[in-house]
Short mmCIF file of C-alpha atoms in Angstrom, two decimals:
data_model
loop_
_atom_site.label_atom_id
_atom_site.label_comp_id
_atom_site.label_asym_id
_atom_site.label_seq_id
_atom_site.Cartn_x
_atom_site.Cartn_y
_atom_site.Cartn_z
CA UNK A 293 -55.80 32.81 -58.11
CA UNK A 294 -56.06 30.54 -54.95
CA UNK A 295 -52.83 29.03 -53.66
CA UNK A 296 -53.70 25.23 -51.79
CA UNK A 297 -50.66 23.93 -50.00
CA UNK A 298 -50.59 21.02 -48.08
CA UNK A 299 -47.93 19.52 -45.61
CA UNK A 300 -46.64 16.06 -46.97
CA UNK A 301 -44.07 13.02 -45.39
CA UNK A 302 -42.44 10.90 -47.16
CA UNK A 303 -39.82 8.16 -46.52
CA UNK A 304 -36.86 6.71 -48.49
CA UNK A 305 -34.71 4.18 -48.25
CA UNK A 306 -31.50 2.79 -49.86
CA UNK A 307 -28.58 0.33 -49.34
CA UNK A 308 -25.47 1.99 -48.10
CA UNK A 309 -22.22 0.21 -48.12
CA UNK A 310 -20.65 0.95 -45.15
CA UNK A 311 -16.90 -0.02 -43.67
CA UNK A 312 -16.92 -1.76 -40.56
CA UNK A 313 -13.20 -1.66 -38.78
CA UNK A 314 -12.29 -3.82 -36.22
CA UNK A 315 -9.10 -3.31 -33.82
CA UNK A 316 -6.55 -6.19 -34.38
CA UNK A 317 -4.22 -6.86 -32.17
CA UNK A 318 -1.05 -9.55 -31.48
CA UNK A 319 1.67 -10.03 -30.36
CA UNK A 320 4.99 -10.96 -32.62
CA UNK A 321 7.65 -12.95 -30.35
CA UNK A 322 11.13 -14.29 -30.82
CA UNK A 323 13.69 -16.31 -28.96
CA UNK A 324 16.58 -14.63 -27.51
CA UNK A 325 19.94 -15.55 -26.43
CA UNK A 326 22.11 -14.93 -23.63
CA UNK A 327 25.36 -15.55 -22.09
CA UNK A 328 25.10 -14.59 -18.75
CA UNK A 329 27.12 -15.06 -16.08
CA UNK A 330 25.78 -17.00 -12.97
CA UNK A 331 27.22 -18.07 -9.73
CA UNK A 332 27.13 -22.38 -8.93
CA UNK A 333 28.60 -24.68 -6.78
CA UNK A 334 31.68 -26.00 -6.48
CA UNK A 335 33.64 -27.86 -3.68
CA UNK A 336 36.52 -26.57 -0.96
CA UNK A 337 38.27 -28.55 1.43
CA UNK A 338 38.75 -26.57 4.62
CA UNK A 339 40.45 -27.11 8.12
CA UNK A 340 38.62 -27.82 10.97
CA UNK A 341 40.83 -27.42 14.26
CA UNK A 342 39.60 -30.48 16.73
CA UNK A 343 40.36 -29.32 20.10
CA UNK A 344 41.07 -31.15 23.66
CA UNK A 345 40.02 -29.45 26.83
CA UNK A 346 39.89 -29.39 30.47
CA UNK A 347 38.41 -27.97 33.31
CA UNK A 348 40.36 -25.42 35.81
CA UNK A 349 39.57 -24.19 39.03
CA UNK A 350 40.57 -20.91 40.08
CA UNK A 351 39.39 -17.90 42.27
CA UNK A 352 37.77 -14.72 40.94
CA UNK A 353 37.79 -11.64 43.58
CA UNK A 354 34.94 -10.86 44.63
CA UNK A 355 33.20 -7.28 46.42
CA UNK A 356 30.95 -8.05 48.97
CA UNK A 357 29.40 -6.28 52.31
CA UNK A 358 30.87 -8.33 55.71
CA UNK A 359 30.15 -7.65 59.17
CA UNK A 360 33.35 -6.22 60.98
CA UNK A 361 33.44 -6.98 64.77
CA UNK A 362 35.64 -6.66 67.96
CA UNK A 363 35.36 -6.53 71.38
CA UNK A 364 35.04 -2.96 73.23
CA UNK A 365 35.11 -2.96 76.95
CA UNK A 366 33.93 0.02 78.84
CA UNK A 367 32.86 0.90 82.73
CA UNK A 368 29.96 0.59 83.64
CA UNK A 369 29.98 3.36 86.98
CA UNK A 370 27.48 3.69 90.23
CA UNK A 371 27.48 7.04 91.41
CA UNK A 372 26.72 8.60 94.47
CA UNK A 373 24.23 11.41 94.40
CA UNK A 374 23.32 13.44 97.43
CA UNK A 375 20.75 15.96 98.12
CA UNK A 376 22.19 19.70 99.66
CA UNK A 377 20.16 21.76 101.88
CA UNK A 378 18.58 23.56 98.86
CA UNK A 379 16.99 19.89 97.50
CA UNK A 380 19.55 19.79 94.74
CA UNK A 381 21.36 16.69 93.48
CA UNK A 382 25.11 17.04 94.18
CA UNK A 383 27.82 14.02 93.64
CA UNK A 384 28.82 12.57 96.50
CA UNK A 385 32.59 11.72 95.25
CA UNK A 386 32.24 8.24 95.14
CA UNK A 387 31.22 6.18 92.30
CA UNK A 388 31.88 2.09 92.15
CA UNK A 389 32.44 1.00 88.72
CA UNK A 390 32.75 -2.83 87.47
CA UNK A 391 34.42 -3.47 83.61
CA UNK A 392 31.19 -4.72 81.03
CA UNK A 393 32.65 -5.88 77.35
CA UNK A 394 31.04 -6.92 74.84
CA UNK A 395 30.68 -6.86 70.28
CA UNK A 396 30.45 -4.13 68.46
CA UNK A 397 29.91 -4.99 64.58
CA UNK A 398 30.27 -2.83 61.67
CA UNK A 399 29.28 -3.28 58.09
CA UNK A 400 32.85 -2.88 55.69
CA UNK A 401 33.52 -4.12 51.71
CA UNK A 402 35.84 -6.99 51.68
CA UNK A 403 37.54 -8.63 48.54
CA UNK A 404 36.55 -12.16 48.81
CA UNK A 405 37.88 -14.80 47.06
CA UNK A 406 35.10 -16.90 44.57
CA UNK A 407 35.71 -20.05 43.35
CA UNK A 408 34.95 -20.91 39.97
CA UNK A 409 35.71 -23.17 36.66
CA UNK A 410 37.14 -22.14 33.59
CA UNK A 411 37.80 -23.97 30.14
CA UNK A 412 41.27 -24.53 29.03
CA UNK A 413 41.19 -25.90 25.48
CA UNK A 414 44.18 -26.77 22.61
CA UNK A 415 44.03 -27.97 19.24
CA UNK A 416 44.15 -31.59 19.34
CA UNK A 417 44.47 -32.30 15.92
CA UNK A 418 43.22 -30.88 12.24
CA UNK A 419 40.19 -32.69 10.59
CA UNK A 420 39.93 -32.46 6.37
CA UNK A 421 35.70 -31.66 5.34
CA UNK A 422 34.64 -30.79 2.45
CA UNK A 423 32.54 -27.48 2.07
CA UNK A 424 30.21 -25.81 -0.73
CA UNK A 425 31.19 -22.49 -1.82
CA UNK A 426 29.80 -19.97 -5.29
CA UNK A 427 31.90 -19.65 -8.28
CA UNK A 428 31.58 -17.74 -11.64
CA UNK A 429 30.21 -19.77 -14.52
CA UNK A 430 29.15 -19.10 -17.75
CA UNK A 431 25.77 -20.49 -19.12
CA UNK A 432 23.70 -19.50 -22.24
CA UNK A 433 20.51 -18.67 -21.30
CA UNK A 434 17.31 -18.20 -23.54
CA UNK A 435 14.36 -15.57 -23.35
CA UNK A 436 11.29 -14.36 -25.55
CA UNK A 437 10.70 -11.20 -26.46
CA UNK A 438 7.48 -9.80 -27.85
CA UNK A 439 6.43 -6.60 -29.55
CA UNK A 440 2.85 -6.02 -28.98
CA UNK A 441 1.34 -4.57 -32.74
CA UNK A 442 -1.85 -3.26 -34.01
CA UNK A 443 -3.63 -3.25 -36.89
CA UNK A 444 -7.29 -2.40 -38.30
CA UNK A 445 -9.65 -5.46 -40.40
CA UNK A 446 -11.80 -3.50 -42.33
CA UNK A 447 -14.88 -5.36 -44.21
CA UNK A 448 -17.95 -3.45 -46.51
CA UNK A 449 -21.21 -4.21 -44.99
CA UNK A 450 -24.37 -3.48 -46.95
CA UNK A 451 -27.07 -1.67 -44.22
CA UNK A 452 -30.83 -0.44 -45.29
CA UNK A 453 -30.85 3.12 -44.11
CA UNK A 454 -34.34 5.52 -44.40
CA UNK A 455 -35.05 8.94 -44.30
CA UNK A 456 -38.11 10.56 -43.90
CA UNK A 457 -38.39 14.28 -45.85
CA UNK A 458 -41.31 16.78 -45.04
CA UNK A 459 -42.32 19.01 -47.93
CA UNK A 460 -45.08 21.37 -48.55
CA UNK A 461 -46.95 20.55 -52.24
CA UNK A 462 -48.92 23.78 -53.40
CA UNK A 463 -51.09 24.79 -56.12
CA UNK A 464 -52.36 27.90 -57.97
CA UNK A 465 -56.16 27.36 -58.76
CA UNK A 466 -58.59 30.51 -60.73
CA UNK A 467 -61.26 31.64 -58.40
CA UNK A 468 -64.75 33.08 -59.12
CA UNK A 469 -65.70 35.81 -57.63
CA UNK A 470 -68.88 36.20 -58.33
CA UNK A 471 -70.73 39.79 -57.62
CA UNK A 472 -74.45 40.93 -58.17
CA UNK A 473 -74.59 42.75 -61.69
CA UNK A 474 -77.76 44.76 -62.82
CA UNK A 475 -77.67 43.70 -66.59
CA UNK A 476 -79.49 45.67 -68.93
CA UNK A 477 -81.42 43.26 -71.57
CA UNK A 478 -82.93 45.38 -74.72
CA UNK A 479 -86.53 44.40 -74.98
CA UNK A 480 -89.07 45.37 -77.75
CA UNK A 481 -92.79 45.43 -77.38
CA UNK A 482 -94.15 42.97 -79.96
CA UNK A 483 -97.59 44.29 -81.91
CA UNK A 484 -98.84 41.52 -83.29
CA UNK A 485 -100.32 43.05 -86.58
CA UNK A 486 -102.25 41.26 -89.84
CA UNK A 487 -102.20 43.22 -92.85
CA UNK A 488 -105.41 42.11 -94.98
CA UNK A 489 -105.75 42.90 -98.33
CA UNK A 490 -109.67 43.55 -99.46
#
């Protein structure tokens, strides 16, 4: 027997339902109320102290560097030099001196007295205004709240979808074989023979 195979393709299809999901989302919000408490306006009447004033003069001590002076008198001297027998100078013993004054200044720190101005001011009278301050109130006050959520949307879809299968087809077929054979075939010798009768 000979076996014959042979390598075959072959391709399919079908419709396939198929569910196609979706993410959903939204959000679900409500109103909310408050009471909170919250600061406003309101109205206060202060004092205001209205003052007079008037100017002052007065002295302020003051440091400060001054010259210092005064008069110094001193002599002012000629004196007689002579010259001894070994040419050395040598007083004489008379001198003629005359009186010379005159300034002498120093620098010394002094207080000295600065004029200035000051302010002297009193309260003249009291003046009513009317001022803003906070105060506690109570108000309702409204907010939304929202919760996000989630959710899937889900439909069938109908999709063509192939595949493709590879097989191998075979088959069993008789084969001759088919060998020389020396036959033997029987074989007479005919005598051809007529029998006459005389």
């Amino acid at each position: 027997m000979l076996r014959n195979c042979a390598r075959k393709q072959e391709q399919v299809c079908a419709d396939v339902t198929e569910m196609k999901c979706q993410a959903v989302a939204w959000a679900d919000c409500g109103p909310r109320f408050d009471s909170t408490g919250r600061n406003r306006c309101q109205v206060q009447y202060k004092d205001y102290a209205y003052k007079s004033c008037v100017e002052v003069d007065y002295t302020v001590p003051h440091r400060k560097q001054v010259p210092e002076c005064k008069q110094v008198t001193k002599d002012n001297c000629v004196t007689d030099w002579e010259v001894d027998a070994n040419g050395n100078k040598v007083w004489g013993g008379t001198e003629k001196c005359t009186p010379v004054t005159w300034e002498e200044c120093n620098i010394v720190e002094k207080d000295v007295d600065f004029p200035t101005v000051k302010t002297e001011c009193g309260i003249l009278s009291h003046l009513k205004y009317a001022d803003f301050i906070e105060g506690p109130s109570h108000s309702l006050s409204m907010r939304t709240n929202c919760q996000v959520k989630s959710s899937l949307d889900c439909r069938p879809v109908k999709t063509r979808k192939c595949a493709t299968v590879e097989y191998h087809e075979c088959s069993m077929k008789p084969q001759e074989d088919c060998s020389p054979v020396t036959v033997h075939i029987p074989d007479q010798e005919k005598v051809h023979q007529k029998k006459c009768l005389t």
